[in-house]
Amino acid sequence: MTVSYTLEVADARFGGFCKLLLRWKGSIYKLLYKDFLLFCGVYVFFSVFYRFLLSPKQQDLFERIALYCDQFTNTNFIPVLFVLGFYVTLAFNRWWGQYTNFPLPDNLMMVVSGNVHGTDERGRLLRRTLMRYANLSSVLILRSISTRVLKRFPTMEHIVEAGFMTTHELNNFESLHSDFNKYWMPLTWFSNLASRAREEGRVRDDIALRLLMDELNKYRGKCSLLFHYDWISIPLVYTQVVTLAVYSFFAFCVVGRQFLNPEKGYKDHKIDLYVPVFTLLQFFFYAGWLKVGELIINPFGEDDDDFETNQLIDRNIQVSMLAVDDMYQNLAPIEKDKHWE
Amino acid sequence: MTVSYTLEVADARFGGFCKLLLRWKGSIYKLLYKDFLLFCGVYVFFSVFYRFLLSPKQQDLFERIALYCDQFTNTNFIPVLFVLGFYVTLAFNRWWGQYTNFPLPDNLMMVVSGNVHGTDERGRLLRRTLMRYANLSSVLILRSISTRVLKRFPTMEHIVEAGFMTTHELNNFESLHSDFNKYWMPLTWFSNLASRAREEGRVRDDIALRLLMDELNKYRGKCSLLFHYDWISIPLVYTQVVTLAVYSFFAFCVVGRQFLNPEKGYKDHKIDLYVPVFTLLQFFFYAGWLKVGELIINPFGEDDDDFETNQLIDRNIQVSMLAVDDMYQNLAPIEKDKHWE
Amino acid sequence: MTVSYTLEVADARFGGFCKLLLRWKGSIYKLLYKDFLLFCGVYVFFSVFYRFLLSPKQQDLFERIALYCDQFTNTNFIPVLFVLGFYVTLAFNRWWGQYTNFPLPDNLMMVVSGNVHGTDERGRLLRRTLMRYANLSSVLILRSISTRVLKRFPTMEHIVEAGFMTTHELNNFESLHSDFNKYWMPLTWFSNLASRAREEGRVRDDIALRLLMDELNKYRGKCSLLFHYDWISIPLVYTQVVTLAVYSFFAFCVVGRQFLNPEKGYKDHKIDLYVPVFTLLQFFFYAGWLKVGELIINPFGEDDDDFETNQLIDRNIQVSMLAVDDMYQNLAPIEKDKHWE
Amino acid sequence: MTVSYTLEVADARFGGFCKLLLRWKGSIYKLLYKDFLLFCGVYVFFSVFYRFLLSPKQQDLFERIALYCDQFTNTNFIPVLFVLGFYVTLAFNRWWGQYTNFPLPDNLMMVVSGNVHGTDERGRLLRRTLMRYANLSSVLILRSISTRVLKRFPTMEHIVEAGFMTTHELNNFESLHSDFNKYWMPLTWFSNLASRAREEGRVRDDIALRLLMDELNKYRGKCSLLFHYDWISIPLVYTQVVTLAVYSFFAFCVVGRQFLNPEKGYKDHKIDLYVPVFTLLQFFFYAGWLKVGELIINPFGEDDDDFETNQLIDRNIQVSMLAVDDMYQNLAPIEKDKHWE
Amino acid sequence: MTVSYTLEVADARFGGFCKLLLRWKGSIYKLLYKDFLLFCGVYVFFSVFYRFLLSPKQQDLFERIALYCDQFTNTNFIPVLFVLGFYVTLAFNRWWGQYTNFPLPDNLMMVVSGNVHGTDERGRLLRRTLMRYANLSSVLILRSISTRVLKRFPTMEHIVEAGFMTTHELNNFESLHSDFNKYWMPLTWFSNLASRAREEGRVRDDIALRLLMDELNKYRGKCSLLFHYDWISIPLVYTQVVTLAVYSFFAFCVVGRQFLNPEKGYKDHKIDLYVPVFTLLQFFFYAGWLKVGELIINPFGEDDDDFETNQLIDRNIQVSMLAVDDMYQNLAPIEKDKHWE
């Protein structure tokens, strides 16, 4: 489930974001604790190794290696920060783009409700079927990009069972062979059915039909864009460069950030704190930022903070049906409002 | 209330932004003074602790710890600046996006005024009711995202009382069950009512109806986007990373920026000023920038600088009614203008 | 007047931007010289103070304070550069957004000229009045955001005198009370008048009317956006943070960048040049960049580089009238062009 | 083939991006290994040269040169990182812009299917020909920008053979002479044919024809934008600046990063590791980032990660024909859905 | 001519961008060599001055000045890099915006070809004249912003001669006085002529006329935006700040980067190479980046990499005439395609 926290930070108050730090669900701690433990483990291993297992001469060599490593983790030698900043910004824009292109049937249902007429069974059937086609299409596209939706509808039969499709339609759907995703087929049905409704006079004029087609095209455009966002991701090379930068940074940290014997008077090694507080904090920041990237590069997974696709599918079909069926021409009596005159 | 200051900086003059520094309302001082006092308090505590309560040997240890801490607050070790820059830019874009998507009825009212005809009571009723539905919808959406609006309309009854809804409409509204926000219902009523007005001939042609539907869809799109901005915020993990970075930076500052005994000849500790001017300034900049983030991440709260949602709601219903009722076909006599010929 | 210099840099030539440095109008020198003199004055004061008025022991203290201050102005301790970069980029985007949303009547006038018919007086009257309403609306909005336009039209009577409004219209305008800016009223008149022109048959079909309404809505959208750009500025807190950063940076510079006695052998103080060339250059860059921010945060002031709102208002009304009146159906005879066949 | 990896990173899990590092196809290793070997070769050459071929005096000189070089590779002297960051961000935006402007016939085919009527041969012929023209146009534009597509269709005859064009059409196409790309001609045919279909009554009303023309214009706009993306690239000067920065950085690295004799006590040369781990890592990051730039600056080449233009061409013609021919008015019987009542 | 190089970098290959470095046309070398020689000359002058003309005591002073200068060119004291990065990014966005707003008549000609009917002379005349007006308008706007186009058409007579305008039209054009650019007049003629064609029945219905007007408005919008891009440039102050930063940086370099006598043991002055390789490289990067800015800030000049406005004008009129005249209703016989059944 998407983790919403805007209400808690509605006001910029004393303490501010403090309370956000104490959440577990969708938090950085939950995402990172395993990697953190691994990092600590390796650090402790090297620490013990250096302190107890090496001969003085070996210690000396270790110290020189550690100093060498440290030299590069302290400066901007490995450009972790910069690369991460650019990468996460890119990923974030894609992430928001995917969200805003999630196909919502709200415009379509309003248009269907206002322009496909008839309170009889045929009218209801037309309106419900049109909206069902629109929702079916988004289910088909989401199945191919969201692991959550695929789990819910592992086969086409599950979609039929859930009432998004009839058996006849499934047959029709499967009788056409295409090597590519066929999510656009129900939308073509929509277009054809709207055309037929116009012939039957259920859609009263050409302009209303055009309105239906325009909204349909916008809806299809969003489905299509979602499909392409999934198909064309940030080039693998870019992701690899970023990952390598972060991982190698911390690989050198486990050696370079060891506390060396303060008595040997190495520069910046005046004190032995055992716990490398700063390095651990750095781990939180850098690895945390990389995790942000991992999290948002595919928002259709099953992370705490990924989009609630299944919930959205339910919402969409429910409000679609409400709007075109229950609410069709169901108006409260029009009265003068309070401020009349 | 939004704090507007553009008029004061209309010209780039000598002194420039100076006068902006002397404002209290909506200022950084007002937002930050509590945090600032806390930070000072902790700093003073450690200062007193170090100077008066420790034995010389303990002081020596403290000094080493302070130097160690300082080493990391002086360099870019904790990437506060960079992370903040990216984060605030993101938040700012969302903030402006939310503002420009605030649903304003201006286009809709102009279209209703020009295309729903009749100076009789029925005509007025239709126009007023249509605009009321549009405004009602934005009130419903704002109730769910703005704490200010929720305080104003804690229950649906308050909305009825304020004249945005009749009791019949409320019954109709509540008779339909949906697990999700039903802000779209009044807009479906709008669509149905416009359809009926077309049948009655109040809307004279299909193209005028289409125009009404187009503007309605744009209006609905803005309501919807506002809802989604609220639902899907910047991932919690990102906010946590930024907050942790800033807070831990200052946690180390209270120790690392203590003035150490100048007589001991530590590097960069040649003078004891008691008041860490620079650290306090840094606190202002970094904590201030974080506050900017807090402020704009949810612009529907009750900060000085948050959007004046209630005022906007009042403005919208007022101009809606003026435009479709008082001004309907109320034209001054058309005369030749001054430059005729 | 906007300072245009693109023609001078049409080609990337030897010397390049050199000649741009020699301009006074709209230049950084003109904007900055007062602040610059103030900065120099304070610097000289401290310099004289240090060199001639202090006892050797006081000089010693001053030197330590100066070194302490310098330490923080030389490094990135106060993040002037970074904060300025982000801030100016934000401000620049708003600035360009405001410019591209300046309401120009060109589309509207072309549509009126092509679709509101009649060469008789009534036809001319309709076309001229429609365009006058559109221009009036932009004058009303600009009065509320541009100090230049407000100076030109301090009262509504000035607008009537300038011929944008008749006295009847002014009465009509003032008879409606609203607590908010009423710039949208002339546009509602436009909508109503277009509607009436359709009834009179001056607008020949519904599609032409729709075209008028569409362009009207786009025009209104721009007026509205301009109003909102003015209302909601970059949060005051952000501007304060940036200003504080720059001002405090230079406050420390006047002490920290003093040339200390070279004989005392302080690091980086090997030479006494009296004039702190680099600090003055830095002042130019940082304060200059901040001035860019001040300049563009409100482009409707009276700076050299602000938008020429009054000139644009004149241009708009002039071309509007030319297009719908003089040029109406005034076509040169259609001949075969040169490349016929 | 585009390398898709989003499914593998659907969830932000322990280990995270780890598995992405082990891929070969489309990976940074595949892109970079040759350059890497060359870099290593040169480094080894200088290393051997310094250690074994120079006299002690020459070694001394070499060491001074190396120290001099190192001084500039360690600091931000050559602004590789910054320049790369800006450049790759620019290139990335262009890359995504090109992808989203890839002309897809989906909207067009839906509109043709719903608005060009007739189940007889003439109707099928019209629909199929219209879609063929649209696809032909995109093939013509892609031939001029994609090396893959040019290989597939080296001459116009290949296009005829592949069934995108008839011989008559080819003659017609070649009878018109233009010095510029003629990709727009089939779209003009489309426009003319649609016009004829309207006259024949196959397109039933003017609004349907308008819909066809609107979608055609959007399709043409995408073809056109693709052409211009290819024509106007990032200015050569910019690309040269970036390339020079990266190449010269590494040119100095092969000398400056040599391990100097630790016994001579040069600063930061306390240890001789033979293999310059950090420099190699830096090579990976910087050269890898530059490769990202090379990869995405022209996504119509034959890299692993370039767009699969040929596959898209096949998909487009296939679904076009399916939608307008097989699926025309081929609706499953409309039944009550599961949740009826 | 725009320098196109995308085909050469279609694939990310070994060597990559290498070959781009060897081009002269549109290259950084061509743009920069004069400035480079000047810089070298001044550097050599100071070098000779220091080595041969100064007494030992003067050399000592020079060395101290040089060290002082160097101190500020080595660090980020003068924020050249950062300021350049922001500035070039801004300029690049404007540059691309200008390109994508270049008015192309392709949509308009397709619409004219499909909707203005008649194979007789009157029909041809109407279609050709409409397209001529559109092209004329873009020529007028380009004359005012592009030095190339102004050279080609120094007076209005040249435009008449080139066949874009008849003498009657020129008279008509000049009979109307306006203090502002009159590029919009031919578009008003277009609008009026289209209106007349509708009356004559050449345009068959209102919807087709609306389509013509819509495309006309889009075309005009692009002309207008081009004009405004030229009028409102990046504020002069910003350009001056950037130029001053780069120029002063290099002014200090010619002194600060002199090789000082290695025997005097100044820090980082262990070796005398005579040629300051790094400084020259830096010159290439920074001055090169500034040149990128100069190049793209006005893409309508006569640089190698500027837009080929004259070529585009030729292309536009040529394809316009082809599309509306030669290709009007000139369709190849419609045949079954290869994959029929």
Short mmCIF file of N, CA and C in Angstrom, two decimals, chain D residues 34 64 68 72 77 79 86 90 94 121 124 128-129 161-162 168 172 176 178 180 191-193 195 199 206-207 210 217 220 228-234 236-241 243 245 247-248 252 291 294 298 301-303 306, chain E residues 5-6 10-18 20 26-28 81 89 92 95-96 99 104 106-107 110 113-114 204-205 207 210-211 214-215 257 270 273 278 281-282 285 289 305 308 315 318 327 334-339 341:
data_model
loop_
_atom_site.label_atom_id
_atom_site.label_comp_id
_atom_site.label_asym_id
_atom_site.label_seq_id
_atom_site.Cartn_x
_atom_site.Cartn_y
_atom_site.Cartn_z
N LYS D 34 36.55 -3.13 -24.27
CA LYS D 34 37.65 -2.82 -25.18
C LYS D 34 38.40 -1.56 -24.74
N ARG D 64 58.33 13.41 -10.78
CA ARG D 64 57.83 14.77 -10.65
C ARG D 64 56.68 15.06 -11.64
N TYR D 68 52.86 15.91 -10.70
CA TYR D 68 52.20 17.08 -11.29
C TYR D 68 50.85 16.68 -11.92
N PHE D 72 46.23 17.13 -10.61
CA PHE D 72 45.07 17.64 -11.34
C PHE D 72 44.00 16.58 -11.58
N PHE D 77 40.00 19.61 -10.85
CA PHE D 77 40.64 20.50 -11.81
C PHE D 77 40.02 20.35 -13.20
N PRO D 79 36.82 19.29 -14.88
CA PRO D 79 35.47 19.12 -14.31
C PRO D 79 34.68 18.01 -14.97
N PHE D 86 25.64 17.15 -16.51
CA PHE D 86 24.76 18.00 -17.30
C PHE D 86 24.51 17.41 -18.69
N LEU D 90 20.88 16.05 -20.36
CA LEU D 90 20.38 16.57 -21.63
C LEU D 90 20.08 15.44 -22.61
N ARG D 94 16.43 14.07 -24.39
CA ARG D 94 16.22 13.89 -25.82
C ARG D 94 15.82 12.46 -26.13
N GLU D 121 -15.96 -5.36 -49.90
CA GLU D 121 -14.56 -5.28 -50.26
C GLU D 121 -14.07 -3.84 -50.31
N ARG D 124 -13.31 -2.65 -46.85
CA ARG D 124 -12.06 -3.22 -46.34
C ARG D 124 -10.86 -2.56 -47.02
N ARG D 128 -7.92 -0.70 -45.05
CA ARG D 128 -6.56 -1.25 -45.12
C ARG D 128 -5.60 -0.27 -45.77
N THR D 129 -6.07 0.38 -46.85
CA THR D 129 -5.17 1.30 -47.54
C THR D 129 -4.82 2.50 -46.67
N GLU D 161 8.21 -4.56 -51.88
CA GLU D 161 8.21 -6.01 -51.68
C GLU D 161 7.59 -6.39 -50.33
N ALA D 162 7.92 -5.61 -49.33
CA ALA D 162 7.40 -5.91 -47.99
C ALA D 162 5.91 -5.61 -47.87
N HIS D 168 2.25 1.11 -58.29
CA HIS D 168 1.67 2.37 -58.72
C HIS D 168 2.01 3.51 -57.78
N ASN D 172 4.01 7.02 -58.48
CA ASN D 172 3.44 8.29 -58.05
C ASN D 172 4.41 9.01 -57.11
N LEU D 176 7.16 12.90 -58.17
CA LEU D 176 7.28 14.22 -57.57
C LEU D 176 8.70 14.44 -57.07
N SER D 178 11.47 16.42 -54.97
CA SER D 178 11.71 17.33 -53.85
C SER D 178 13.10 17.03 -53.31
N PHE D 180 13.95 17.29 -50.42
CA PHE D 180 13.85 16.97 -49.01
C PHE D 180 13.12 15.65 -48.80
N SER D 191 -4.94 11.77 -46.35
CA SER D 191 -5.88 12.88 -46.24
C SER D 191 -6.82 12.92 -47.45
N ASN D 192 -6.24 12.75 -48.65
CA ASN D 192 -7.07 12.79 -49.85
C ASN D 192 -8.03 11.60 -49.92
N LEU D 193 -7.53 10.44 -49.52
CA LEU D 193 -8.37 9.24 -49.56
C LEU D 193 -9.52 9.34 -48.56
N SER D 195 -10.88 12.06 -47.61
CA SER D 195 -11.78 13.02 -48.23
C SER D 195 -12.69 12.31 -49.25
N GLU D 199 -16.86 11.57 -49.47
CA GLU D 199 -17.74 11.79 -50.62
C GLU D 199 -18.54 10.54 -50.96
N ASP D 206 -19.30 14.83 -41.27
CA ASP D 206 -18.14 15.72 -41.28
C ASP D 206 -17.34 15.61 -39.99
N ILE D 207 -18.03 15.31 -38.92
CA ILE D 207 -17.32 15.23 -37.64
C ILE D 207 -16.41 14.02 -37.60
N ARG D 210 -13.40 14.93 -39.57
CA ARG D 210 -12.55 15.79 -38.77
C ARG D 210 -11.73 14.96 -37.78
N ASN D 217 -3.11 14.32 -38.13
CA ASN D 217 -2.18 15.41 -37.83
C ASN D 217 -1.30 15.10 -36.64
N ARG D 220 1.27 12.68 -37.89
CA ARG D 220 2.27 13.37 -38.70
C ARG D 220 3.21 14.20 -37.84
N HIS D 228 13.13 15.75 -36.92
CA HIS D 228 13.88 16.90 -36.45
C HIS D 228 14.83 16.54 -35.31
N TYR D 229 14.42 15.60 -34.45
CA TYR D 229 15.35 15.14 -33.43
C TYR D 229 16.62 14.63 -34.09
N ASP D 230 16.44 13.97 -35.24
CA ASP D 230 17.61 13.42 -35.91
C ASP D 230 18.44 14.52 -36.56
N TRP D 231 17.75 15.50 -37.10
CA TRP D 231 18.43 16.54 -37.86
C TRP D 231 19.22 17.48 -36.96
N ILE D 232 18.58 17.90 -35.90
CA ILE D 232 19.21 18.84 -34.97
C ILE D 232 19.64 18.09 -33.75
N SER D 233 20.92 17.81 -33.64
CA SER D 233 21.38 17.11 -32.45
C SER D 233 21.96 18.12 -31.47
N ILE D 234 22.35 17.61 -30.33
CA ILE D 234 23.08 18.44 -29.37
C ILE D 234 24.26 19.04 -30.11
N LEU D 236 27.54 20.00 -31.77
CA LEU D 236 28.79 19.23 -31.81
C LEU D 236 29.79 19.74 -30.78
N VAL D 237 29.83 21.06 -30.63
CA VAL D 237 30.80 21.66 -29.72
C VAL D 237 30.64 21.11 -28.31
N TYR D 238 29.41 20.96 -27.89
CA TYR D 238 29.13 20.46 -26.54
C TYR D 238 29.68 19.04 -26.39
N THR D 239 29.35 18.20 -27.37
CA THR D 239 29.81 16.82 -27.33
C THR D 239 31.33 16.76 -27.31
N GLN D 240 31.95 17.63 -28.10
CA GLN D 240 33.42 17.64 -28.12
C GLN D 240 34.00 18.06 -26.78
N VAL D 241 33.41 19.07 -26.16
CA VAL D 241 33.91 19.51 -24.86
C VAL D 241 33.87 18.37 -23.86
N THR D 243 33.71 15.08 -24.45
CA THR D 243 34.62 14.00 -24.81
C THR D 243 36.06 14.37 -24.47
N ALA D 245 37.07 16.39 -22.22
CA ALA D 245 37.25 16.40 -20.77
C ALA D 245 37.53 15.00 -20.26
N TYR D 247 38.46 12.21 -21.99
CA TYR D 247 39.67 11.59 -22.55
C TYR D 247 40.93 12.17 -21.94
N SER D 248 40.99 13.50 -21.80
CA SER D 248 42.22 14.07 -21.26
C SER D 248 42.38 13.70 -19.80
N PHE D 252 45.85 11.84 -18.45
CA PHE D 252 46.73 12.20 -17.36
C PHE D 252 46.77 11.13 -16.28
N LYS D 291 29.73 6.55 -21.88
CA LYS D 291 29.12 5.54 -22.76
C LYS D 291 27.59 5.64 -22.71
N GLU D 294 26.83 8.24 -25.11
CA GLU D 294 26.97 7.76 -26.49
C GLU D 294 25.79 6.87 -26.88
N ASN D 298 21.91 8.61 -29.82
CA ASN D 298 21.19 8.15 -31.01
C ASN D 298 20.59 6.78 -30.76
N GLY D 301 20.33 3.27 -33.40
CA GLY D 301 21.44 2.51 -33.93
C GLY D 301 21.24 1.02 -33.68
N GLU D 302 22.34 0.30 -33.52
CA GLU D 302 22.23 -1.14 -33.36
C GLU D 302 22.80 -1.61 -32.04
N ASP D 303 22.84 -0.72 -31.06
CA ASP D 303 23.28 -1.15 -29.74
C ASP D 303 22.25 -2.08 -29.12
N ASP D 306 19.34 -0.03 -27.93
CA ASP D 306 18.64 0.90 -28.82
C ASP D 306 17.22 0.43 -29.10
N TYR E 5 25.66 14.87 -36.72
CA TYR E 5 26.65 13.82 -36.51
C TYR E 5 26.06 12.59 -35.85
N THR E 6 24.72 12.56 -35.81
CA THR E 6 24.11 11.43 -35.08
C THR E 6 24.37 10.09 -35.76
N ALA E 10 25.68 6.37 -34.11
CA ALA E 10 24.48 5.53 -33.97
C ALA E 10 24.75 4.39 -33.00
N ASP E 11 25.96 3.82 -33.06
CA ASP E 11 26.28 2.74 -32.16
C ASP E 11 27.36 3.18 -31.19
N ALA E 12 27.22 2.75 -29.95
CA ALA E 12 28.24 3.03 -28.95
C ALA E 12 29.33 1.99 -29.13
N ARG E 13 30.37 2.35 -29.81
CA ARG E 13 31.41 1.39 -30.19
C ARG E 13 32.68 1.69 -29.46
N PHE E 14 33.65 0.80 -29.61
CA PHE E 14 34.99 1.05 -29.11
C PHE E 14 35.50 2.36 -29.75
N GLY E 15 36.05 3.20 -28.91
CA GLY E 15 36.55 4.46 -29.45
C GLY E 15 35.51 5.54 -29.35
N GLY E 16 34.29 5.12 -29.52
CA GLY E 16 33.16 5.98 -29.23
C GLY E 16 33.17 7.31 -29.94
N PHE E 17 33.23 8.34 -29.14
CA PHE E 17 33.11 9.69 -29.67
C PHE E 17 34.42 10.16 -30.31
N CYS E 18 35.43 9.26 -30.33
CA CYS E 18 36.74 9.65 -30.81
C CYS E 18 36.69 10.40 -32.14
N LEU E 20 34.58 12.07 -33.52
CA LEU E 20 33.99 13.40 -33.49
C LEU E 20 35.04 14.47 -33.18
N GLY E 26 32.15 23.27 -37.59
CA GLY E 26 31.28 23.32 -36.42
C GLY E 26 31.95 22.86 -35.16
N SER E 27 33.28 22.69 -35.21
CA SER E 27 33.97 22.12 -34.06
C SER E 27 34.37 23.22 -33.09
N ILE E 28 34.76 22.77 -31.93
CA ILE E 28 35.21 23.69 -30.89
C ILE E 28 36.51 24.37 -31.30
N LEU E 81 32.50 26.94 -12.93
CA LEU E 81 31.90 25.69 -13.37
C LEU E 81 30.40 25.68 -13.11
N THR E 89 22.56 25.19 -19.37
CA THR E 89 21.33 24.41 -19.35
C THR E 89 20.13 25.28 -19.71
N PHE E 92 20.30 26.08 -23.35
CA PHE E 92 19.98 24.91 -24.17
C PHE E 92 18.47 24.71 -24.26
N TRP E 95 17.10 27.10 -26.65
CA TRP E 95 17.52 26.75 -27.99
C TRP E 95 16.61 25.68 -28.58
N TRP E 96 16.36 24.66 -27.79
CA TRP E 96 15.51 23.57 -28.27
C TRP E 96 14.06 24.06 -28.42
N TYR E 99 13.78 25.80 -31.65
CA TYR E 99 13.74 24.89 -32.79
C TYR E 99 12.37 24.23 -32.94
N LEU E 104 6.37 25.13 -39.24
CA LEU E 104 6.39 24.25 -40.41
C LEU E 104 4.97 24.14 -40.96
N ASP E 106 3.48 21.86 -42.60
CA ASP E 106 3.06 20.52 -43.00
C ASP E 106 1.62 20.21 -42.63
N ASN E 107 1.25 20.48 -41.38
CA ASN E 107 -0.13 20.20 -41.01
C ASN E 107 -1.10 21.05 -41.83
N MET E 110 -1.61 19.85 -45.40
CA MET E 110 -2.39 18.63 -45.49
C MET E 110 -3.88 18.94 -45.34
N SER E 113 -5.05 20.78 -48.50
CA SER E 113 -5.18 19.83 -49.60
C SER E 113 -6.45 18.99 -49.48
N GLY E 114 -6.80 18.64 -48.24
CA GLY E 114 -7.94 17.76 -48.06
C GLY E 114 -9.28 18.48 -47.98
N ARG E 204 -16.38 22.74 -47.87
CA ARG E 204 -17.75 22.22 -47.96
C ARG E 204 -18.58 22.35 -46.70
N ASP E 205 -17.94 22.40 -45.54
CA ASP E 205 -18.76 22.48 -44.34
C ASP E 205 -18.05 23.28 -43.26
N ILE E 207 -17.26 22.46 -40.32
CA ILE E 207 -16.25 21.74 -39.56
C ILE E 207 -14.91 21.78 -40.27
N ARG E 210 -13.48 25.12 -39.57
CA ARG E 210 -12.94 25.14 -38.22
C ARG E 210 -11.57 24.48 -38.17
N LEU E 211 -11.43 23.37 -38.89
CA LEU E 211 -10.14 22.67 -38.94
C LEU E 211 -9.07 23.58 -39.51
N ASP E 214 -8.19 26.13 -36.89
CA ASP E 214 -7.42 25.57 -35.78
C ASP E 214 -5.95 25.43 -36.17
N GLU E 215 -5.72 24.87 -37.36
CA GLU E 215 -4.33 24.70 -37.78
C GLU E 215 -3.66 26.05 -37.99
N ARG E 257 49.11 30.81 -13.05
CA ARG E 257 49.53 29.49 -13.50
C ARG E 257 50.94 29.48 -14.12
N LYS E 270 57.16 22.11 -8.23
CA LYS E 270 58.37 21.28 -8.18
C LYS E 270 58.99 21.12 -9.55
N LEU E 273 57.56 23.01 -16.60
CA LEU E 273 57.26 22.37 -17.89
C LEU E 273 57.14 23.39 -19.02
N PHE E 278 47.70 21.84 -18.30
CA PHE E 278 46.39 21.77 -17.65
C PHE E 278 45.61 23.05 -17.81
N LEU E 281 44.16 23.08 -21.15
CA LEU E 281 43.00 22.19 -21.19
C LEU E 281 41.79 22.85 -20.52
N GLN E 282 42.05 23.43 -19.37
CA GLN E 282 40.96 24.13 -18.69
C GLN E 282 40.37 25.22 -19.56
N PHE E 285 37.99 23.67 -21.84
CA PHE E 285 36.72 23.23 -21.26
C PHE E 285 35.82 24.42 -20.92
N TRP E 289 32.83 25.70 -23.08
CA TRP E 289 31.46 25.65 -22.57
C TRP E 289 30.76 26.99 -22.74
N ASP E 305 26.72 25.95 -36.75
CA ASP E 305 25.75 25.08 -36.09
C ASP E 305 24.39 25.75 -35.92
N GLU E 308 19.39 26.28 -40.26
CA GLU E 308 19.48 26.62 -41.68
C GLU E 308 18.16 27.23 -42.12
N ARG E 315 12.42 24.78 -48.37
CA ARG E 315 11.74 23.49 -48.22
C ARG E 315 10.24 23.71 -47.97
N GLN E 318 8.32 24.86 -51.08
CA GLN E 318 8.30 23.79 -52.07
C GLN E 318 7.29 22.68 -51.72
N MET E 327 -0.31 17.29 -55.75
CA MET E 327 -0.82 16.06 -55.15
C MET E 327 -2.32 16.10 -54.90
N ILE E 334 -6.35 2.42 -55.97
CA ILE E 334 -6.34 1.66 -54.72
C ILE E 334 -6.42 0.18 -55.03
N GLU E 335 -5.41 -0.55 -54.62
CA GLU E 335 -5.36 -1.99 -54.88
C GLU E 335 -5.31 -2.76 -53.58
N LYS E 336 -5.62 -4.05 -53.72
CA LYS E 336 -5.44 -4.91 -52.55
C LYS E 336 -3.96 -4.99 -52.22
N ASP E 337 -3.63 -4.92 -50.95
CA ASP E 337 -2.22 -5.00 -50.59
C ASP E 337 -1.77 -6.45 -50.57
N LYS E 338 -0.49 -6.63 -50.37
CA LYS E 338 0.13 -7.96 -50.44
C LYS E 338 -0.44 -8.96 -49.46
N HIS E 339 -0.80 -8.46 -48.30
CA HIS E 339 -1.22 -9.38 -47.25
C HIS E 339 -2.74 -9.54 -47.19
N GLU E 341 -6.02 -10.99 -47.28
CA GLU E 341 -6.35 -12.37 -46.90
C GLU E 341 -5.08 -13.14 -46.53
#
